[in-house]
XYZ file of C-alpha atoms in Angstrom:
553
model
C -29.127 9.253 39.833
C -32.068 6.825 40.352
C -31.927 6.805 44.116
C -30.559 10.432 44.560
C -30.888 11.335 47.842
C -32.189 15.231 47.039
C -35.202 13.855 44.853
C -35.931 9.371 46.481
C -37.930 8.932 49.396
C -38.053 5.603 51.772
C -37.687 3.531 49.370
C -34.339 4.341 48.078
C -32.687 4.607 52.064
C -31.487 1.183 51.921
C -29.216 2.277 48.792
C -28.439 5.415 51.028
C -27.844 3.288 54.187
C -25.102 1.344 51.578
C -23.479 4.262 50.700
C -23.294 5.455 54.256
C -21.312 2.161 54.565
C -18.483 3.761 52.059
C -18.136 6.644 54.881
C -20.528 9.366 52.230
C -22.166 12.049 54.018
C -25.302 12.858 53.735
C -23.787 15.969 51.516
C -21.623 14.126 49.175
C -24.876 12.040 48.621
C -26.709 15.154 47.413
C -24.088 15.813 45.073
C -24.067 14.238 41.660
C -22.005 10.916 41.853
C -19.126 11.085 39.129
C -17.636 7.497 38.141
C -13.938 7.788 37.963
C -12.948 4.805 35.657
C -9.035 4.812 36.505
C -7.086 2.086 34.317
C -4.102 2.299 36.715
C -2.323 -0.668 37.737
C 1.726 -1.591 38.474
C 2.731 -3.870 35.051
C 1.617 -1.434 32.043
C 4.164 1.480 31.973
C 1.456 3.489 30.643
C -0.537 3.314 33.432
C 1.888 3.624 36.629
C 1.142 7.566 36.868
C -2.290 7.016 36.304
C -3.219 7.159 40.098
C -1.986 10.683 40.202
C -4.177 11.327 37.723
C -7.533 10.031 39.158
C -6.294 12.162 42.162
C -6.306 15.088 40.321
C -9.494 14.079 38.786
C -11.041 13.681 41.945
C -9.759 16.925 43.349
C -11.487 18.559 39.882
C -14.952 16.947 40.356
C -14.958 17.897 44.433
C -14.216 21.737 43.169
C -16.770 21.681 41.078
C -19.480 20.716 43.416
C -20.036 16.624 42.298
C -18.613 13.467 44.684
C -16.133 11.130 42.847
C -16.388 7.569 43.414
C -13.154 5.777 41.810
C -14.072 2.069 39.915
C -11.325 -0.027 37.854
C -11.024 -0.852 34.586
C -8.376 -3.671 33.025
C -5.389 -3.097 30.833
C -2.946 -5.119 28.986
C 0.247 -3.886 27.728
C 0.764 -5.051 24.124
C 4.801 -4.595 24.276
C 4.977 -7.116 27.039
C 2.554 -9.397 25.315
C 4.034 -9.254 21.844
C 5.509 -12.242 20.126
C 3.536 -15.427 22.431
C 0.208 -16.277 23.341
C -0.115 -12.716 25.676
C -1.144 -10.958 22.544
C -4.251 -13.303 22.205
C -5.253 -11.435 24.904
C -4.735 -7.925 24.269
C -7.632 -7.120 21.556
C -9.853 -9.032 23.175
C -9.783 -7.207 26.271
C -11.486 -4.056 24.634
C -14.433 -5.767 24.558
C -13.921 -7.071 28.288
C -13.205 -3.340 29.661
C -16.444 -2.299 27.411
C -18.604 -4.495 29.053
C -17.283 -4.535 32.350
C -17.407 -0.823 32.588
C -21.537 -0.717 31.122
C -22.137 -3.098 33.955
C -20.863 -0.844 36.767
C -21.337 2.601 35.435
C -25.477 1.258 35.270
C -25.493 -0.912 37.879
C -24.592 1.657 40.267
C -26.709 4.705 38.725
C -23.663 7.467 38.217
C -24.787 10.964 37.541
C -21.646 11.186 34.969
C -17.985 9.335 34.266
C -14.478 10.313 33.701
C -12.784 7.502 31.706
C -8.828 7.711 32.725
C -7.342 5.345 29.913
C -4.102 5.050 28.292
C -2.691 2.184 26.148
C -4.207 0.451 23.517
C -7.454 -1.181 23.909
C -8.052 0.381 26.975
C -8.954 3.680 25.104
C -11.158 1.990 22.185
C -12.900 -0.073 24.690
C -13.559 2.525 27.182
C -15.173 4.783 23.944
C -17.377 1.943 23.355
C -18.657 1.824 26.840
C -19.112 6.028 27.422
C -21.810 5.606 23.807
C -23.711 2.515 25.481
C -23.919 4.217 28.999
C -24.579 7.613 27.191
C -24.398 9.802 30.622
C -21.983 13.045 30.834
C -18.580 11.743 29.912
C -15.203 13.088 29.362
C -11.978 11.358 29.348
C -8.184 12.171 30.537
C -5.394 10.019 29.379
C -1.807 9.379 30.981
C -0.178 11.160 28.331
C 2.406 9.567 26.363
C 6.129 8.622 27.349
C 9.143 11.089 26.710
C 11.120 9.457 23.998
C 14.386 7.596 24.993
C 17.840 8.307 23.702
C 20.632 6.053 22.479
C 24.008 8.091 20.710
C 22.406 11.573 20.784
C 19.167 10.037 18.596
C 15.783 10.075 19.853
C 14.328 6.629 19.837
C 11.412 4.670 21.053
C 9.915 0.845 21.541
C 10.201 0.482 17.762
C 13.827 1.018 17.480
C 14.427 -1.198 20.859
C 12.227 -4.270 18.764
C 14.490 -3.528 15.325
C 17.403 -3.585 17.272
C 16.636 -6.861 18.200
C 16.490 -7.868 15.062
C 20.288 -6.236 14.164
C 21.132 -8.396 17.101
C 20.050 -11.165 15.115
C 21.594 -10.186 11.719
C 24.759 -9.940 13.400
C 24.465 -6.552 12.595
C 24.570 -5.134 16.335
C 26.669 -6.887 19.274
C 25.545 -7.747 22.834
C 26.460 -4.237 24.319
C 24.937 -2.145 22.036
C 21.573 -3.903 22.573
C 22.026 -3.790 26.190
C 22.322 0.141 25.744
C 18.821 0.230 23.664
C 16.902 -1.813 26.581
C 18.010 0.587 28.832
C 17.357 3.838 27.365
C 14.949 3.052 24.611
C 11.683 3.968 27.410
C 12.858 5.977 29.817
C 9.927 7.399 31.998
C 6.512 6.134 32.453
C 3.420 7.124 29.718
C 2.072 5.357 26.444
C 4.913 4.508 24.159
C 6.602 7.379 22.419
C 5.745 7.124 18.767
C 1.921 7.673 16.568
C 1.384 3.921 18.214
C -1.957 2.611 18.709
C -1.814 4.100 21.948
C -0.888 7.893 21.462
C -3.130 7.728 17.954
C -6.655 6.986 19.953
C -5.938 9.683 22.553
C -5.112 11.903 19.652
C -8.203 11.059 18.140
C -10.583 11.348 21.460
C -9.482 14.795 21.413
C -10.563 15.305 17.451
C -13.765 13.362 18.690
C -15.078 15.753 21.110
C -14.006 13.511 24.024
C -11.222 14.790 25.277
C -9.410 18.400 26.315
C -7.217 20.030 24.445
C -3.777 17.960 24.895
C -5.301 14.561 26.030
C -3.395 13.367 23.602
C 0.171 15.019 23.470
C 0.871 16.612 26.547
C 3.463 13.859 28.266
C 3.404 11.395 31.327
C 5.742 13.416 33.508
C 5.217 16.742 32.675
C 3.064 18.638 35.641
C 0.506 19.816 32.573
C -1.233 16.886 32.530
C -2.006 16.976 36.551
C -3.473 20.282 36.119
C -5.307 18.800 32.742
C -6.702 16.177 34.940
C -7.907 18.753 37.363
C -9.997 20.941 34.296
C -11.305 17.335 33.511
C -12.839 16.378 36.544
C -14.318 19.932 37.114
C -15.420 20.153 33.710
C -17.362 16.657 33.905
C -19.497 18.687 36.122
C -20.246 21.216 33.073
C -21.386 18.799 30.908
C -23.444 17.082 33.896
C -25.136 20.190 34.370
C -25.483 20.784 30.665
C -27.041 17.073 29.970
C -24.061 17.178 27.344
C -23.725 13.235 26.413
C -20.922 11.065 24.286
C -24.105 10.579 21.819
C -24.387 14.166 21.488
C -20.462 14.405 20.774
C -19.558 11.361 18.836
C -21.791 11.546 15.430
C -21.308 11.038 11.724
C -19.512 14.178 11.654
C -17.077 13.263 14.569
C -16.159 10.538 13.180
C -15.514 11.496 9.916
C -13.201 14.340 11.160
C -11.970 11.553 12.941
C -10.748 9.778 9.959
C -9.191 12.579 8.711
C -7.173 13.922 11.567
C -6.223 10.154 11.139
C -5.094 10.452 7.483
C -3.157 13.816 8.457
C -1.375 12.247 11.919
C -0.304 9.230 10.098
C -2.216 7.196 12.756
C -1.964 3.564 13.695
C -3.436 0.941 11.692
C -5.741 -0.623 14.240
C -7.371 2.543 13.990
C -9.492 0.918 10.981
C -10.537 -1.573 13.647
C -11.515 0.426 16.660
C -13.031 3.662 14.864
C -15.572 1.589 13.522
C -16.281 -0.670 16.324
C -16.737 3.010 18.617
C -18.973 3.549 15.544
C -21.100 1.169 16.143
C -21.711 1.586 19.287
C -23.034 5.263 18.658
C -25.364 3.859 15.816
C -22.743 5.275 13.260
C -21.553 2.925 10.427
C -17.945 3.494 8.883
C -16.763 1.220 6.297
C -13.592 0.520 4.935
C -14.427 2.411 1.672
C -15.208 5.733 3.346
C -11.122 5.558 5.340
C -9.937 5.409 1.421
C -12.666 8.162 -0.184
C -11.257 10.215 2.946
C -7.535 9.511 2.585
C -7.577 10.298 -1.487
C -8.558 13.949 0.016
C -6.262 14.430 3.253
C -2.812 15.503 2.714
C -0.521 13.715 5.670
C 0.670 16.011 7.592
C 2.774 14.284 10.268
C 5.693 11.570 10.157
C 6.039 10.243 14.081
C 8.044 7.624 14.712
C 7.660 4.812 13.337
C 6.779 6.703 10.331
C 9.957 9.336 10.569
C 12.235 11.102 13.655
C 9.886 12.957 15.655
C 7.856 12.403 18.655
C 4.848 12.683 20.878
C 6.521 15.405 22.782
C 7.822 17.505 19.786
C 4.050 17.159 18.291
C 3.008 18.559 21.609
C 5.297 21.560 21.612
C 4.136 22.274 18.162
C 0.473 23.013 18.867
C -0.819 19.183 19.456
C -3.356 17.975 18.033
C -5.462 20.884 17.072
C -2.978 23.052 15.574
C -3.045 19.790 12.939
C -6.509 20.702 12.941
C -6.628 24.125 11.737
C -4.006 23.162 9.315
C -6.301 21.262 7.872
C -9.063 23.744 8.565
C -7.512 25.978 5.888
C -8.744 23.954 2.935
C -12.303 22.749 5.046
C -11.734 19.580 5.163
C -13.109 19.615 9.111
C -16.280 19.838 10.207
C -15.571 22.510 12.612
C -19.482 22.703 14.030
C -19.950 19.463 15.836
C -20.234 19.362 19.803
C -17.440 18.492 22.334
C -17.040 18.348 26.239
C -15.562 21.834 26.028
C -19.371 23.010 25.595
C -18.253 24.969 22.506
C -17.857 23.628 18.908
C -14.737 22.034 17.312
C -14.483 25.417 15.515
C -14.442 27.250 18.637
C -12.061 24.903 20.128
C -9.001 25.331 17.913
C -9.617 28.929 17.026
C -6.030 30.680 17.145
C -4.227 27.177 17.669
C -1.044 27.804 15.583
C 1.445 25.355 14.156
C 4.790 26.186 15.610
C 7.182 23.946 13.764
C 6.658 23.324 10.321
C 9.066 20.410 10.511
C 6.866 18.481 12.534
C 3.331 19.430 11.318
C 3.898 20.156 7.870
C 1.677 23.248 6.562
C -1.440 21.779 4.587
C 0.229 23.354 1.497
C 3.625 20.803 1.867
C 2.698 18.063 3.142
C 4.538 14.822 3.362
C 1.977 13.472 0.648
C -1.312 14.544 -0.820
C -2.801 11.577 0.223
C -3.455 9.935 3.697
C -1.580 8.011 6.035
C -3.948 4.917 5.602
C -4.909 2.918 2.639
C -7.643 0.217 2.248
C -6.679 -2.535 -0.357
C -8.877 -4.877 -2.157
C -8.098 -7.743 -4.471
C -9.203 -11.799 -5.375
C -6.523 -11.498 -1.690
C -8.345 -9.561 0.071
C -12.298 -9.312 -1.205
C -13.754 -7.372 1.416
C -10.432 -5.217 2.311
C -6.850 -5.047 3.811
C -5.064 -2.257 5.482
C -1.939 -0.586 5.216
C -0.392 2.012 6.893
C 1.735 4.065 3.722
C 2.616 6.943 5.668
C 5.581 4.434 6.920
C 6.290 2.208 3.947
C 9.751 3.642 1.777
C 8.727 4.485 -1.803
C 10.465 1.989 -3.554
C 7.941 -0.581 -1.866
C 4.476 1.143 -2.607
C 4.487 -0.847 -5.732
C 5.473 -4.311 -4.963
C 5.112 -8.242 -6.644
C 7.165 -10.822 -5.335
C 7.186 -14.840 -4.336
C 4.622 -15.653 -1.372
C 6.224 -17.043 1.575
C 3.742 -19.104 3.341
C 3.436 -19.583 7.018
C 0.520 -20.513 9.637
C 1.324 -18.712 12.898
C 3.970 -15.733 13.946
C 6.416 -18.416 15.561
C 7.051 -19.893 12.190
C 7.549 -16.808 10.576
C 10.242 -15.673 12.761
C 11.757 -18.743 12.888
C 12.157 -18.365 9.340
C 13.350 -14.686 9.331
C 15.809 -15.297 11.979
C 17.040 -18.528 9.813
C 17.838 -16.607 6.888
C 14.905 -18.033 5.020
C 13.157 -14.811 3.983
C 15.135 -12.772 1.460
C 14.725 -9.551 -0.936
C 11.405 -9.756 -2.971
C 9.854 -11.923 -0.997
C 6.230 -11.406 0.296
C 5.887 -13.172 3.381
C 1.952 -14.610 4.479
C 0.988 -14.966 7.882
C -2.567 -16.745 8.514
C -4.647 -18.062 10.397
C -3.941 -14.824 12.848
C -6.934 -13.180 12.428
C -9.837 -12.216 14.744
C -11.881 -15.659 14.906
C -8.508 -17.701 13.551
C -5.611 -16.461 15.926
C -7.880 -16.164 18.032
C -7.592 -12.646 18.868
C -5.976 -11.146 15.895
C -2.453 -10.901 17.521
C -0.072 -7.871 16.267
C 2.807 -8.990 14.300
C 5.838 -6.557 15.563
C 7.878 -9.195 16.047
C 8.243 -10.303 12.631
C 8.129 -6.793 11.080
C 10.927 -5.667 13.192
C 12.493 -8.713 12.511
C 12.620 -7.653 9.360
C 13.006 -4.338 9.207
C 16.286 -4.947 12.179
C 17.713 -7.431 9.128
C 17.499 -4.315 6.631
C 15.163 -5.896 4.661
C 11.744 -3.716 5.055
C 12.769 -1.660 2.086
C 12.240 -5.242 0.242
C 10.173 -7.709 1.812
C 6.635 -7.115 1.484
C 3.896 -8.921 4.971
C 0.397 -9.929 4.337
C -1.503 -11.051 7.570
C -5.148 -11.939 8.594
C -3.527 -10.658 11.829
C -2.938 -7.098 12.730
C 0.601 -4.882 13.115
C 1.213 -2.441 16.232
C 1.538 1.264 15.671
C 5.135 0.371 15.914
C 5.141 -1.409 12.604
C 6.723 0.306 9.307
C 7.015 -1.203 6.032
C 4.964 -2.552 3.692
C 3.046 -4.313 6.126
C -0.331 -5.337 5.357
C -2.612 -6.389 7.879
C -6.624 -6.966 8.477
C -7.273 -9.311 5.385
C -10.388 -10.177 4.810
C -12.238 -12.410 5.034
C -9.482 -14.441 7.378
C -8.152 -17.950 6.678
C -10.363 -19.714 9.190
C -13.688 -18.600 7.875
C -12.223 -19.373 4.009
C -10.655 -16.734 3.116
C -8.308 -16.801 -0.169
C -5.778 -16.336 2.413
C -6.068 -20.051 3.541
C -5.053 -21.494 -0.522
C -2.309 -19.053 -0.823
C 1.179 -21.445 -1.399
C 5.087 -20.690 -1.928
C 5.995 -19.462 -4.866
C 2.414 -17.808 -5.996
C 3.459 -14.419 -6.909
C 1.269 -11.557 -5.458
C 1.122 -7.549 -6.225
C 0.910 -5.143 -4.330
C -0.162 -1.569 -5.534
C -0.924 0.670 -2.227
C -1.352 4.135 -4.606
C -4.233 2.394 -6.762
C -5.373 0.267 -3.547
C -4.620 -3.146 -5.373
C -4.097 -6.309 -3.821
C -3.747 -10.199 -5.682
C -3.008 -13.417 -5.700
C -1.633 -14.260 -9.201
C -2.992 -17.420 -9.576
C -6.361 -18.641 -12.329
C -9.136 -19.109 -10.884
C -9.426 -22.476 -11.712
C -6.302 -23.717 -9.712
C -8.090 -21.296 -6.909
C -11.117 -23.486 -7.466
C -8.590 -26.787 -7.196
C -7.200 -26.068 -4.113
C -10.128 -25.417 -2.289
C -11.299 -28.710 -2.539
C -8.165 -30.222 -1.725
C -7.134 -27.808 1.317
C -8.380 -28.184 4.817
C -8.610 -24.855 6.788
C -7.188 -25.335 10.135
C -9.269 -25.032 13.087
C -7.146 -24.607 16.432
C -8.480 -27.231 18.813
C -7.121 -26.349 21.886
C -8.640 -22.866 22.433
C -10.275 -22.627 25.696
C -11.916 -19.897 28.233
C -12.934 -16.268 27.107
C -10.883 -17.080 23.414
C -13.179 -19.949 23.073
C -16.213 -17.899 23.158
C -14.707 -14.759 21.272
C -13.375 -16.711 18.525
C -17.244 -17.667 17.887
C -18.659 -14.149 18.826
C -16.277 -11.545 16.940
C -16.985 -10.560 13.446
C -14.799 -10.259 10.718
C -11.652 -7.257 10.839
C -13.092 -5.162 7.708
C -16.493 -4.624 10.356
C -14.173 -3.827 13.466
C -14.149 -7.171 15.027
C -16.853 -6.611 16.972
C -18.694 -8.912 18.943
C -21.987 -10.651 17.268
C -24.397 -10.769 19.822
């Protein structure tokens, strides 16, 4: 610490005399000063219990000789903000609780952090900020949420959002619906499924970042309290050890990364955040690396919304890195990279056995040979879209159909719910994406929507937008480039037929290139006008989805 009170003479007593003001001893000053970066607040459901867990954190670090000192860090819960303007606000954010979280973390000279995420962009974004800070750092999540039950099935936020759509097919009455809201999230933690939110805890742990279980051990079980408490005393390790997130979070990291993500069956918006953690750590990861990766990574794992299974059944069968040595078996880990154990991946899942073969499939049956992610390119989608095929039904990985046009989510589920949408169809949502949208909403309305009307199995979505963990079907998201920065997106018009091929990675508009050539002189892309505040200024900063949508600086 710059002014630490063992090594700074007079001229660091007037940070002292400050810290005195907090009630610190002159002992807890001599101590290193641990940043605990708790997300918890009272509106995300994920992050209710998270107060017990900085306490335990806190607890840890004391025990292990340091002084924890507890700073916040913003959340946003993408359920409640799905389907209106609230999820312009949710992606954006990770760059927010990056930022924010640099600013203190140097401002006030910590000795080491513990990041205490859970949902979403909260985990992404706090990644980000442990590489640019680059002191001892080691993260605890709040675990994910036990799944809910509705006649004798297990079921989750997914189900809860297709049942709306039943609701709207006529398909389900008034009751049963009534009986999903009430039992489809039934205890506090991340939602229950391989969501964006349970995928990026998963992966901190295959990054280095994390202890054994970050990922799947769940909200209420007592576990993750004592997890909490090996956290915050072994933040003091790694302090001592001058072990850093730099150190941890290399090439190598990330490519295992990738292909615990292939094996999981991981979120899409795992092809934007990886490589926007990447780049923070001076570690590029393209598009075409996810799909060189995925062509050699068997998927291992079908979690909802993918198949029947969930967080907590992953957890009883040996979490995260008993997926790991499955996949150890035919090398396809790099098992000697660094992580805040102090020991090597290798070391870490040594004797980790997979104890139901139902839920991790052994590496020699998988669910498929290939990955849970593919990358498509096309005249669509030049510089890449992304798909997550671990969750679209056979009969749909080959796909051409009419293009059903439509310039925001509202109109697209105004359509859906009108009946206007049918079998074959591909439906096109634009001017969604990062700069566009702004903010590069996720589209589980409309997917659910469909999916609820029984129509996943044969309606094909394209979208400069993104999809939530929750999504299944063929559901493309991330085109680039987007409509507002002239994408072929933007010409796209009903009735143009386009194919879809997710096993050769295939994506196109079926149109010559001359009536291409037409209607870009005659089409004007749409520039939303009424975009103030932070959106104003990230819709002009944030690159392009294929590069992470980070922010140009």
């Amino acid at each position: 610490m710059m002014f630490d009170a063992k090594k700074a003479g007079a001229h660091c007593a007037p940070q002292r005399s400050l810290l005195h003001a907090l009630g610190l001893t002159k002992e807890e000053m001599e101590r290193p000063l641990v940043g605990i970066v708790s997300s918890y607040n009272e509106i995300v459901p994920g992050h209710m219990n998270l107060d017990k867990i900085v306490e335990a954190v806190k607890l840890g670090v004391a025990m292990a000789g340091g002084t924890p000192i507890v700073f916040p860090a913003i959340a946003v819960c993408d359920g409640i903000a799905m389907g209106h303007r609230g999820m312009k606000y949710s992606l954006v954010t990770r760059d927010l609780i990056a930022d924010s979280t640099e600013a203190m973390a140097l401002a006030h000279a910590f000795d080491a952090l513990v990041m205490v995420p859970n949902c979403d962009k909260n985990v992404p974004g706090l990644l980000m900020a442990a590489a640019r800070v680059n002191i001892p750092t080691i993260f605890v999540s709040g675990g994910p949420m036990l799944a809910g039950h509705v006649d004798g099935k297990r079921t989750s936020l997914s189900s809860m959002f297709e049942a709306v759509g039943s609701y709207k097919a006529g398909k389900m009455d008034e009751e049963k619906l009534y009986d999903y809201e009430l039992n489809a999230c039934p205890t506090c933690g991340s939602c229950s499924g391989m969501y964006t939110a349970n995928s990026h805890n998963c992966l901190t742990e295959v990054l280095g970042m994390g202890l054994r279980g970050n990922g799947t051990i769940p909200a209420v079980y007592s576990k993750r309290i004592e997890l909490a408490k090996h956290v915050g005393m072994q933040v003091m390790e790694l302090y001592r050890k001058n072990i850093r997130p730099r150190d941890i979070m290399t090439e190598k990291a990330f490519q295992n990364a990738l292909t615990a993500d292939m094996a999981l069956g991981c979120s899409t918006n795992s092809m934007l955040h990886l490589p926007a953690i990447a780049h923070e750590c001076g570690v590029e990861i393209n598009l075409d690396i996810a799909n060189q990766i995925s062509a050699k990574t068997p998927n291992l794992c079908h979690l909802a919304p993918a198949g029947h299974t969930y967080m907590e059944q992953l957890d009883e069968a040996g979490g995260v890195y008993a997926v790991l040595n499955e996949l150890n078996k035919k090398n396809l880990i790099h098992t000697d990279v660094m992580t805040v154990t102090g020991k090597t991946l290798g070391e870490n899942i040594e004797g980790c056995i997979n104890r139901d073969p139902e839920v991790i499939r052994p590496i020699d049956n998988p669910f498929s040979e290939t990955g849970g992610i593919a990358v498509l390119r096309g005249n669509l989608a030049p510089d890449g879209c992304v798909v997550k095929r671990s969750a679209v039904a056979p009969e749909m990985l080959v796909h051409e159909g009419p293009a059903k046009v439509f310039d925001s989510e509202e109109e697209t589920i105004a359509a859906i719910y009108a009946g206007k949408v049918v079998a074959g169809d591909v439906v096109v949502i634009r001017y969604e994406g990062p700069s566009g949208g702004p903010g590069m909403r996720e589209m589980l309305s409309p997917t659910s929507a469909i999916a609820g009307m029984g129509l996943d199995k044969e309606v094909a979505l394209i979208t400069d937008g993104r999809f939530s963990g929750a999504t299944r079907g063929a559901s493309i998201g991330h085109v680039s480039p987007e409509a507002v920065r002239g994408g072929l997106i933007a010409y796209v018009q009903d009735g143009d037929m386009i194919s879809i091929n997710i096993p050769e990675y295939k994506i196109e508009l079926k149109v010559s290139d001359e009536e291409i050539a037409k209607r870009k002189e005659t089409t004007e892309i749409k520039v939303k006008t009424d975009v103030t505040g932070y959106l104003k200024r990230y819709a002009k900063m944030v690159s392009s989805a294929d590069r992470g949508a980070i922010i140009n600086y």
